[in-house]
Backbone as a printed PyTorch tensor [residue, N CA C, xyz], in Angstrom:
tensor([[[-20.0480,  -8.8230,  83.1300],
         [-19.2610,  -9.1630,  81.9660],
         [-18.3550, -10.3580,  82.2200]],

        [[-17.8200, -10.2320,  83.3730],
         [-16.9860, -11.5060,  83.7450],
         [-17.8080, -12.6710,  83.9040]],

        [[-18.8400, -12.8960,  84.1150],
         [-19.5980, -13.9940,  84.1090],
         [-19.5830, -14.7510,  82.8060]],

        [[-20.1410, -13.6880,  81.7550],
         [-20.6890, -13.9160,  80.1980],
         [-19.0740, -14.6320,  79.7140]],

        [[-18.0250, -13.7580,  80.1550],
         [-16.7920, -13.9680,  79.5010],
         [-16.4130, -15.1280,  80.2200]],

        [[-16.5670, -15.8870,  81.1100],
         [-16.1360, -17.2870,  81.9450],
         [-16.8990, -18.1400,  81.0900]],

        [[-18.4050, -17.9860,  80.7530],
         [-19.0430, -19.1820,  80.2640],
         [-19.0920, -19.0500,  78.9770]],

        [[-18.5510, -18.4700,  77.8890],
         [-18.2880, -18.1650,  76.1730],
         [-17.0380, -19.1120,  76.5100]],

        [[-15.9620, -19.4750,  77.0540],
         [-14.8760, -19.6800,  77.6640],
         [-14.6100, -21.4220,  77.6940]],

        [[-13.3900, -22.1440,  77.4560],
         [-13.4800, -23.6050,  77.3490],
         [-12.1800, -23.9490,  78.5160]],

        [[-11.5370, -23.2350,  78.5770],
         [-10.0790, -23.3270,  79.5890],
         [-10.0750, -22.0360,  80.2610]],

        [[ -9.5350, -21.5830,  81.6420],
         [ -9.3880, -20.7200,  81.7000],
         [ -7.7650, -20.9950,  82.3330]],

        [[ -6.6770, -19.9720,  81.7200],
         [ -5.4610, -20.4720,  81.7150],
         [ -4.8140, -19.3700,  82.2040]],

        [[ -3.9690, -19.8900,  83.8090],
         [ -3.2160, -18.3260,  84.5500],
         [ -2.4490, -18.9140,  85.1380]],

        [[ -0.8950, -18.7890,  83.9580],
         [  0.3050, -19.2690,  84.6010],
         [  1.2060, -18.3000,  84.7390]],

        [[  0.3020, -17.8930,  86.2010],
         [  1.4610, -17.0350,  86.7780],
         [  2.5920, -17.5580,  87.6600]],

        [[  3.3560, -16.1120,  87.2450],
         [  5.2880, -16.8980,  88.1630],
         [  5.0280, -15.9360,  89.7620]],

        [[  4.0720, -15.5190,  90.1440],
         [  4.3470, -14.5500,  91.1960],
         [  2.9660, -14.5920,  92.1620]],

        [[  3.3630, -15.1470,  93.2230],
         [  2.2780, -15.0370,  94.0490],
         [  1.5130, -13.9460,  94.5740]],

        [[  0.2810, -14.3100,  94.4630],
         [ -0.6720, -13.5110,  94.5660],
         [ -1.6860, -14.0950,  95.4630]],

        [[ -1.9490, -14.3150,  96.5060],
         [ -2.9240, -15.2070,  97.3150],
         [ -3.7690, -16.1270,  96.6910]],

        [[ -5.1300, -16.0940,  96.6640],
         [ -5.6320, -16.5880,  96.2070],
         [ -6.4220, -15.6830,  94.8850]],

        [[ -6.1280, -15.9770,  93.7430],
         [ -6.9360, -15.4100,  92.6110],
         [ -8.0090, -15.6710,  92.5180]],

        [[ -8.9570, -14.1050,  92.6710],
         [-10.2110, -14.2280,  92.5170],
         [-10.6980, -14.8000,  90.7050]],

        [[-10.1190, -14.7690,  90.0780],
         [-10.3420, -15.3110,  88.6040],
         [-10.2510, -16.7060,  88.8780]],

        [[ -9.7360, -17.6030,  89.4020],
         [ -9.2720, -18.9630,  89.9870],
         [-11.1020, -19.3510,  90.3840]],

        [[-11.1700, -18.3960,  91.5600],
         [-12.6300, -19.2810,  91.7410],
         [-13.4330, -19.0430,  90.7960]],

        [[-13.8000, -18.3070,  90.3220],
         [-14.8160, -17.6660,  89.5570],
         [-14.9930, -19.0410,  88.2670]],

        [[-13.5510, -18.7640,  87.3540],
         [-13.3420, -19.9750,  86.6590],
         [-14.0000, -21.0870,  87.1690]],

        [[-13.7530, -21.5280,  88.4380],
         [-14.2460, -22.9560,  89.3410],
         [-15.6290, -22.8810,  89.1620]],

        [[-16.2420, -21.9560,  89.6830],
         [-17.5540, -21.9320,  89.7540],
         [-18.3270, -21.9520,  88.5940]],

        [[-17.7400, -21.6530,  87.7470],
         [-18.4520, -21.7480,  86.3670],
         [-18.1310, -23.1320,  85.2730]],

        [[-17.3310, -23.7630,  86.1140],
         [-16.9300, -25.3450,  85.8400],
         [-16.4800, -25.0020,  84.2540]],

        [[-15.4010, -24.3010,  84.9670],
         [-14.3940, -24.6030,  83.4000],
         [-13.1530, -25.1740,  83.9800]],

        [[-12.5930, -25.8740,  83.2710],
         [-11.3220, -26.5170,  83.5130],
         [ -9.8510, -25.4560,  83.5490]],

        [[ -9.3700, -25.7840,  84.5210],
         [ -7.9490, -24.3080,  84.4540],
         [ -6.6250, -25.0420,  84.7550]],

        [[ -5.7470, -24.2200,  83.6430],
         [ -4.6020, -24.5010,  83.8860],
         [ -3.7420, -23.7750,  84.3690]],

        [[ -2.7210, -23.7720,  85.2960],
         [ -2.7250, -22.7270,  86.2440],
         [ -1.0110, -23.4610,  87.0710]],

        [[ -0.4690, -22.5250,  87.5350],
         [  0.5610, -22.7210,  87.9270],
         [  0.9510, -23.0430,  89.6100]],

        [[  1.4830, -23.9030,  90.4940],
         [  1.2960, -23.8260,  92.0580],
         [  2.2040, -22.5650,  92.4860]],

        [[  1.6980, -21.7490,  91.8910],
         [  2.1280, -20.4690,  93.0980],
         [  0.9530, -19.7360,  93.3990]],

        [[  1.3360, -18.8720,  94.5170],
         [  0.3090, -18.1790,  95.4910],
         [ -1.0160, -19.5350,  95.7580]],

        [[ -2.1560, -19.3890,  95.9760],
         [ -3.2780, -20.0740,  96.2390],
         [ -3.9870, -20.9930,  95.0850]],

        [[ -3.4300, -20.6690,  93.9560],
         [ -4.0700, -21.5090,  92.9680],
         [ -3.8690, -22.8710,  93.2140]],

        [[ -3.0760, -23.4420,  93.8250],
         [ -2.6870, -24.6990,  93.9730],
         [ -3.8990, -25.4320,  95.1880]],

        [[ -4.4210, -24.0650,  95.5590],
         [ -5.8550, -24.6120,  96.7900],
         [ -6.6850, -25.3840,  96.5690]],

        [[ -6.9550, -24.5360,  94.8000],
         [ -8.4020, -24.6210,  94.4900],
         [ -8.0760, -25.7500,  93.4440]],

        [[ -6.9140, -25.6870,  92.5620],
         [ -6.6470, -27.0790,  91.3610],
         [ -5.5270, -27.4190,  91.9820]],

        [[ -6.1220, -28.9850,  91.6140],
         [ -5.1660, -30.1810,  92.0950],
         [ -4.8700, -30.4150,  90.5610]],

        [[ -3.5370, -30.6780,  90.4620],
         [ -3.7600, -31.5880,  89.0750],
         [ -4.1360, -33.0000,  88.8810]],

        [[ -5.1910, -32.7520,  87.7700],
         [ -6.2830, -33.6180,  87.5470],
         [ -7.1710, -33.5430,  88.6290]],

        [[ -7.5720, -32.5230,  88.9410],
         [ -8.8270, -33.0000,  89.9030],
         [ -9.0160, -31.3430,  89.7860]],

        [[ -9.9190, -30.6780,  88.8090],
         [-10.1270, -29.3980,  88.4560],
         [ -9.4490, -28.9320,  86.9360]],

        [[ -8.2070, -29.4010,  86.7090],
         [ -7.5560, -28.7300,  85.9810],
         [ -5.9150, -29.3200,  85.5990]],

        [[ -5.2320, -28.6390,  85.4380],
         [ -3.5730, -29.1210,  85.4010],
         [ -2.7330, -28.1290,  85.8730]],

        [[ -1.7390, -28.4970,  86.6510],
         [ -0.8320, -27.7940,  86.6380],
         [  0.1430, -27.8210,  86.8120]],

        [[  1.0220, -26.5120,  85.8730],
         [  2.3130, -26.4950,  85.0660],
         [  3.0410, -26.0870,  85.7080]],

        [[  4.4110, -25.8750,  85.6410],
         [  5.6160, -25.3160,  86.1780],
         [  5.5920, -23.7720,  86.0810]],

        [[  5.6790, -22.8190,  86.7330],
         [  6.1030, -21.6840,  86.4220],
         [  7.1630, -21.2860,  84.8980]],

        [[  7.0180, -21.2720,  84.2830],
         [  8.1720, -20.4500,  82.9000],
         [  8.1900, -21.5610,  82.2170]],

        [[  7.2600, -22.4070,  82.0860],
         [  7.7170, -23.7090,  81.4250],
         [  6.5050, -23.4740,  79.8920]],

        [[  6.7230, -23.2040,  79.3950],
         [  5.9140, -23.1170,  78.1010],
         [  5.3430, -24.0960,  76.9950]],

        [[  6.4360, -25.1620,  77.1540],
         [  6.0800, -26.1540,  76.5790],
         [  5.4230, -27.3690,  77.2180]],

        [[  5.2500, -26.7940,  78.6430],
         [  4.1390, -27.6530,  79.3920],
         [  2.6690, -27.0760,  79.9280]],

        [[  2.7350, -25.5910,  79.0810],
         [  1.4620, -24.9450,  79.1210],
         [  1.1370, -25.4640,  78.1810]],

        [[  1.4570, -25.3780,  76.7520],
         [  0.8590, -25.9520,  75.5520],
         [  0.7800, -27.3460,  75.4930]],

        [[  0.9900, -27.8550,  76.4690],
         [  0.9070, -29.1250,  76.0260],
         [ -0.3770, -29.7200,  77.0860]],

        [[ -0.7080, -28.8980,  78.3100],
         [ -2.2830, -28.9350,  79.1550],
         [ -3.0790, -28.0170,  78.2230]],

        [[ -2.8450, -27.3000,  77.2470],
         [ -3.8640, -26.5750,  76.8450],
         [ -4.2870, -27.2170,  75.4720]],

        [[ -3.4400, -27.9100,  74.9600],
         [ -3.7250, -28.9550,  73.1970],
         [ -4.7040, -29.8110,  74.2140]],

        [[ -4.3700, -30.6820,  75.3770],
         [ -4.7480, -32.0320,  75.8270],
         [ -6.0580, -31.3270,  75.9220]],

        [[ -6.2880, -30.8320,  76.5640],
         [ -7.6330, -30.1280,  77.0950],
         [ -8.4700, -29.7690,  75.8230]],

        [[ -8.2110, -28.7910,  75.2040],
         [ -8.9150, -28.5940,  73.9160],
         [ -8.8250, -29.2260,  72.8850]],

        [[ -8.5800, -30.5170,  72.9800],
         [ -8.7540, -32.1250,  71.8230],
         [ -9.9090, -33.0230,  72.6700]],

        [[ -9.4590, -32.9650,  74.0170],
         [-10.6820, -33.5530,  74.7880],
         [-11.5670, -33.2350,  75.4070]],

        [[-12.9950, -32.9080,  75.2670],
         [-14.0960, -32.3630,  74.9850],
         [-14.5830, -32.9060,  76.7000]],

        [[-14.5510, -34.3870,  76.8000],
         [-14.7630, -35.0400,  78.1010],
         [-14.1110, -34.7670,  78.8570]],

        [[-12.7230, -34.5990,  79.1020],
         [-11.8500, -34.4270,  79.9590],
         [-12.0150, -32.7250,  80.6140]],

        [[-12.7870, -31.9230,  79.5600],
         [-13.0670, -30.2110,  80.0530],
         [-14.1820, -30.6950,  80.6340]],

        [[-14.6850, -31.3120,  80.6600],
         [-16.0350, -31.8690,  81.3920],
         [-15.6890, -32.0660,  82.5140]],

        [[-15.3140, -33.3460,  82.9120],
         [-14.5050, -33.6030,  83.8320],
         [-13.9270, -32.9410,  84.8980]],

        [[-12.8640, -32.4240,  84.7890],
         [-12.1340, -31.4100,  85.2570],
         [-13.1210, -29.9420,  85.3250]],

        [[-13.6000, -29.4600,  84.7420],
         [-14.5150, -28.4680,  84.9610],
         [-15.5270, -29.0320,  85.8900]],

        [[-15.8310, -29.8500,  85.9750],
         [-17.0510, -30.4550,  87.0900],
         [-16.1020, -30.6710,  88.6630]],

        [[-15.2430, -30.7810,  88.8060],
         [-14.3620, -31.2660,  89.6190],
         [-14.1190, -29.9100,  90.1270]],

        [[-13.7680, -28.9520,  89.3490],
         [-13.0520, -27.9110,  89.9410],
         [-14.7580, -27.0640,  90.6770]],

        [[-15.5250, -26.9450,  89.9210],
         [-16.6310, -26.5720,  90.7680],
         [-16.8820, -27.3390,  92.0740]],

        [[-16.8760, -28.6200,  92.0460],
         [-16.9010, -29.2140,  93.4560],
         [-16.0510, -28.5630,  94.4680]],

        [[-14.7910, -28.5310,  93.9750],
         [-14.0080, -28.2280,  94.9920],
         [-14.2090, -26.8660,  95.3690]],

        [[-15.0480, -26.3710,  94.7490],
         [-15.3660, -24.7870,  94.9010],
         [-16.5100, -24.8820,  96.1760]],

        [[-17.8560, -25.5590,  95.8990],
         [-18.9880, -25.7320,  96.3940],
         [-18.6950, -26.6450,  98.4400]],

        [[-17.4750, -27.3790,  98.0600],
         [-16.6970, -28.2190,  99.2740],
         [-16.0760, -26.9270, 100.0920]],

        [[-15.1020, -26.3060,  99.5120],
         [-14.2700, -26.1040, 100.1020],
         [-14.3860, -24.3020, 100.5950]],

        [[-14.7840, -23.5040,  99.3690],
         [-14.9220, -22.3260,  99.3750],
         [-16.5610, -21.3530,  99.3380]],

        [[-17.1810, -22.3560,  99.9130],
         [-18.9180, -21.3920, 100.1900],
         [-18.6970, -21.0440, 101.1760]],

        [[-19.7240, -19.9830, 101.5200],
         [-20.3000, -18.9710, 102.4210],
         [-19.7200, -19.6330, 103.7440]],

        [[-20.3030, -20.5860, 104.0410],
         [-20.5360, -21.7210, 105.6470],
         [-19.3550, -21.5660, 105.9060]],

        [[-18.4780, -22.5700, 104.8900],
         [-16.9860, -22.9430, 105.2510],
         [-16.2100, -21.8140, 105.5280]],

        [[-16.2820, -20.7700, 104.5260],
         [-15.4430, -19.9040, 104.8050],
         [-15.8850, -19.1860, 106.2980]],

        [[-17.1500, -18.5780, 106.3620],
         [-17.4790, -18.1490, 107.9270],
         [-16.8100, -18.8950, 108.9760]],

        [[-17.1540, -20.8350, 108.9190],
         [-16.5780, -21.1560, 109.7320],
         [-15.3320, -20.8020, 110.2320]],

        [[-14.8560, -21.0670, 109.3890],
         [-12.7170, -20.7320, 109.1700],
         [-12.7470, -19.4970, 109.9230]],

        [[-13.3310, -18.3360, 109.7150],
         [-13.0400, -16.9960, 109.8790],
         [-13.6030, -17.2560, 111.7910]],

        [[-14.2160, -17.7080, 111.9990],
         [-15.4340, -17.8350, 113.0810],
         [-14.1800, -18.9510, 114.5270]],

        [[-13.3890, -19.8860, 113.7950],
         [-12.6300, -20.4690, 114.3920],
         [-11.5810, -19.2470, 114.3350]],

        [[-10.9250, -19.0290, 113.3410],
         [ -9.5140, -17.8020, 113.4390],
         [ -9.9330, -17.2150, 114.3210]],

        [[-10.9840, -16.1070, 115.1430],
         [-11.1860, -15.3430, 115.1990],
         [-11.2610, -15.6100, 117.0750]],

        [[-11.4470, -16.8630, 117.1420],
         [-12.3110, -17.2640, 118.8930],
         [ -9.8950, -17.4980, 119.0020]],

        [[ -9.3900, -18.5520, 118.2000],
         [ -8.1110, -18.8110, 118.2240],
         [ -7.3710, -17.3280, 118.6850]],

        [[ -7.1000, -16.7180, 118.0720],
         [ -6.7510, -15.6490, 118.4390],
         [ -7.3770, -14.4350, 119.5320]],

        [[ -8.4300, -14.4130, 119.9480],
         [ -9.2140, -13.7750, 121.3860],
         [ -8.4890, -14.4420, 122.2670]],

        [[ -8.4820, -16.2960, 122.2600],
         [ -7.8340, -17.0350, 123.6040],
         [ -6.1340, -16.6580, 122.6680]],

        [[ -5.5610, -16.2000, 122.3570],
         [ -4.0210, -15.9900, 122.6680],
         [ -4.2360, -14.6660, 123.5310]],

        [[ -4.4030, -13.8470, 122.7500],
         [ -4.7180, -12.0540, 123.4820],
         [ -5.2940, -12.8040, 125.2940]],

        [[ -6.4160, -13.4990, 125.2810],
         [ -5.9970, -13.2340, 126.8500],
         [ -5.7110, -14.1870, 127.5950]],

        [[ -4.6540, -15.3250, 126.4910],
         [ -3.4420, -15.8170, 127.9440],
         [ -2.1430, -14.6230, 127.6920]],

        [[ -2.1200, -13.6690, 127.0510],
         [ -1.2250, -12.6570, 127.4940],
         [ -1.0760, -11.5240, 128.7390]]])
């Protein structure tokens, strides 16, 4: 259902005030190359850069949500855009490989602390 409901979908918009790591709705959105507007707290700020995925607003600021969410839904190219962008940064930064790697480096990093103790 979350799939069907990402791609019926033209913005996907989560301006939250409270960190939460990384939101699994954040990638999902990415991957389905919709454009998001989204706030820099917790991890969202990983995955959208503003302008390069999406926009993003101030925490409690309301009149700078509506004002990334008019821009966006007047410009047809620019959800293009930014929705294509934010999937990249999905396909770059957050696949299978990369993430193993990361986990695959954390994992040798921390064995060599444990035994210079």
């Amino acid at each position: 259902e979350v799939r069907d409901l990402l791609l019926a979908a033209d913005v996907l918009v989560h301006p939250s005030r409270y960190p939460e790591g990384l939101p699994t709705v954040i990638l999902e959105a990415a991957a389905a190359r919709l454009p998001i507007i989204a706030t820099p707290v917790g991890g969202s700020a990983e995955v959208i850069q503003d302008g390069a995925g999406g926009v993003i607003v101030p925490p409690g600021d309301p009149a700078a949500l509506r004002h990334a969410l008019v821009a966006l839904m007047d410009d047809p190219s620019l959800r293009t855009l930014y929705g294509g962008r934010a999937r990249d940064t999905i396909e770059r930064r957050f696949n299978w490989n990369v993430i193993a790697d990361r986990l695959e480096t954390c994992t040798a990093e921390m064995s060599a602390s444990w035994n210079r103790q």
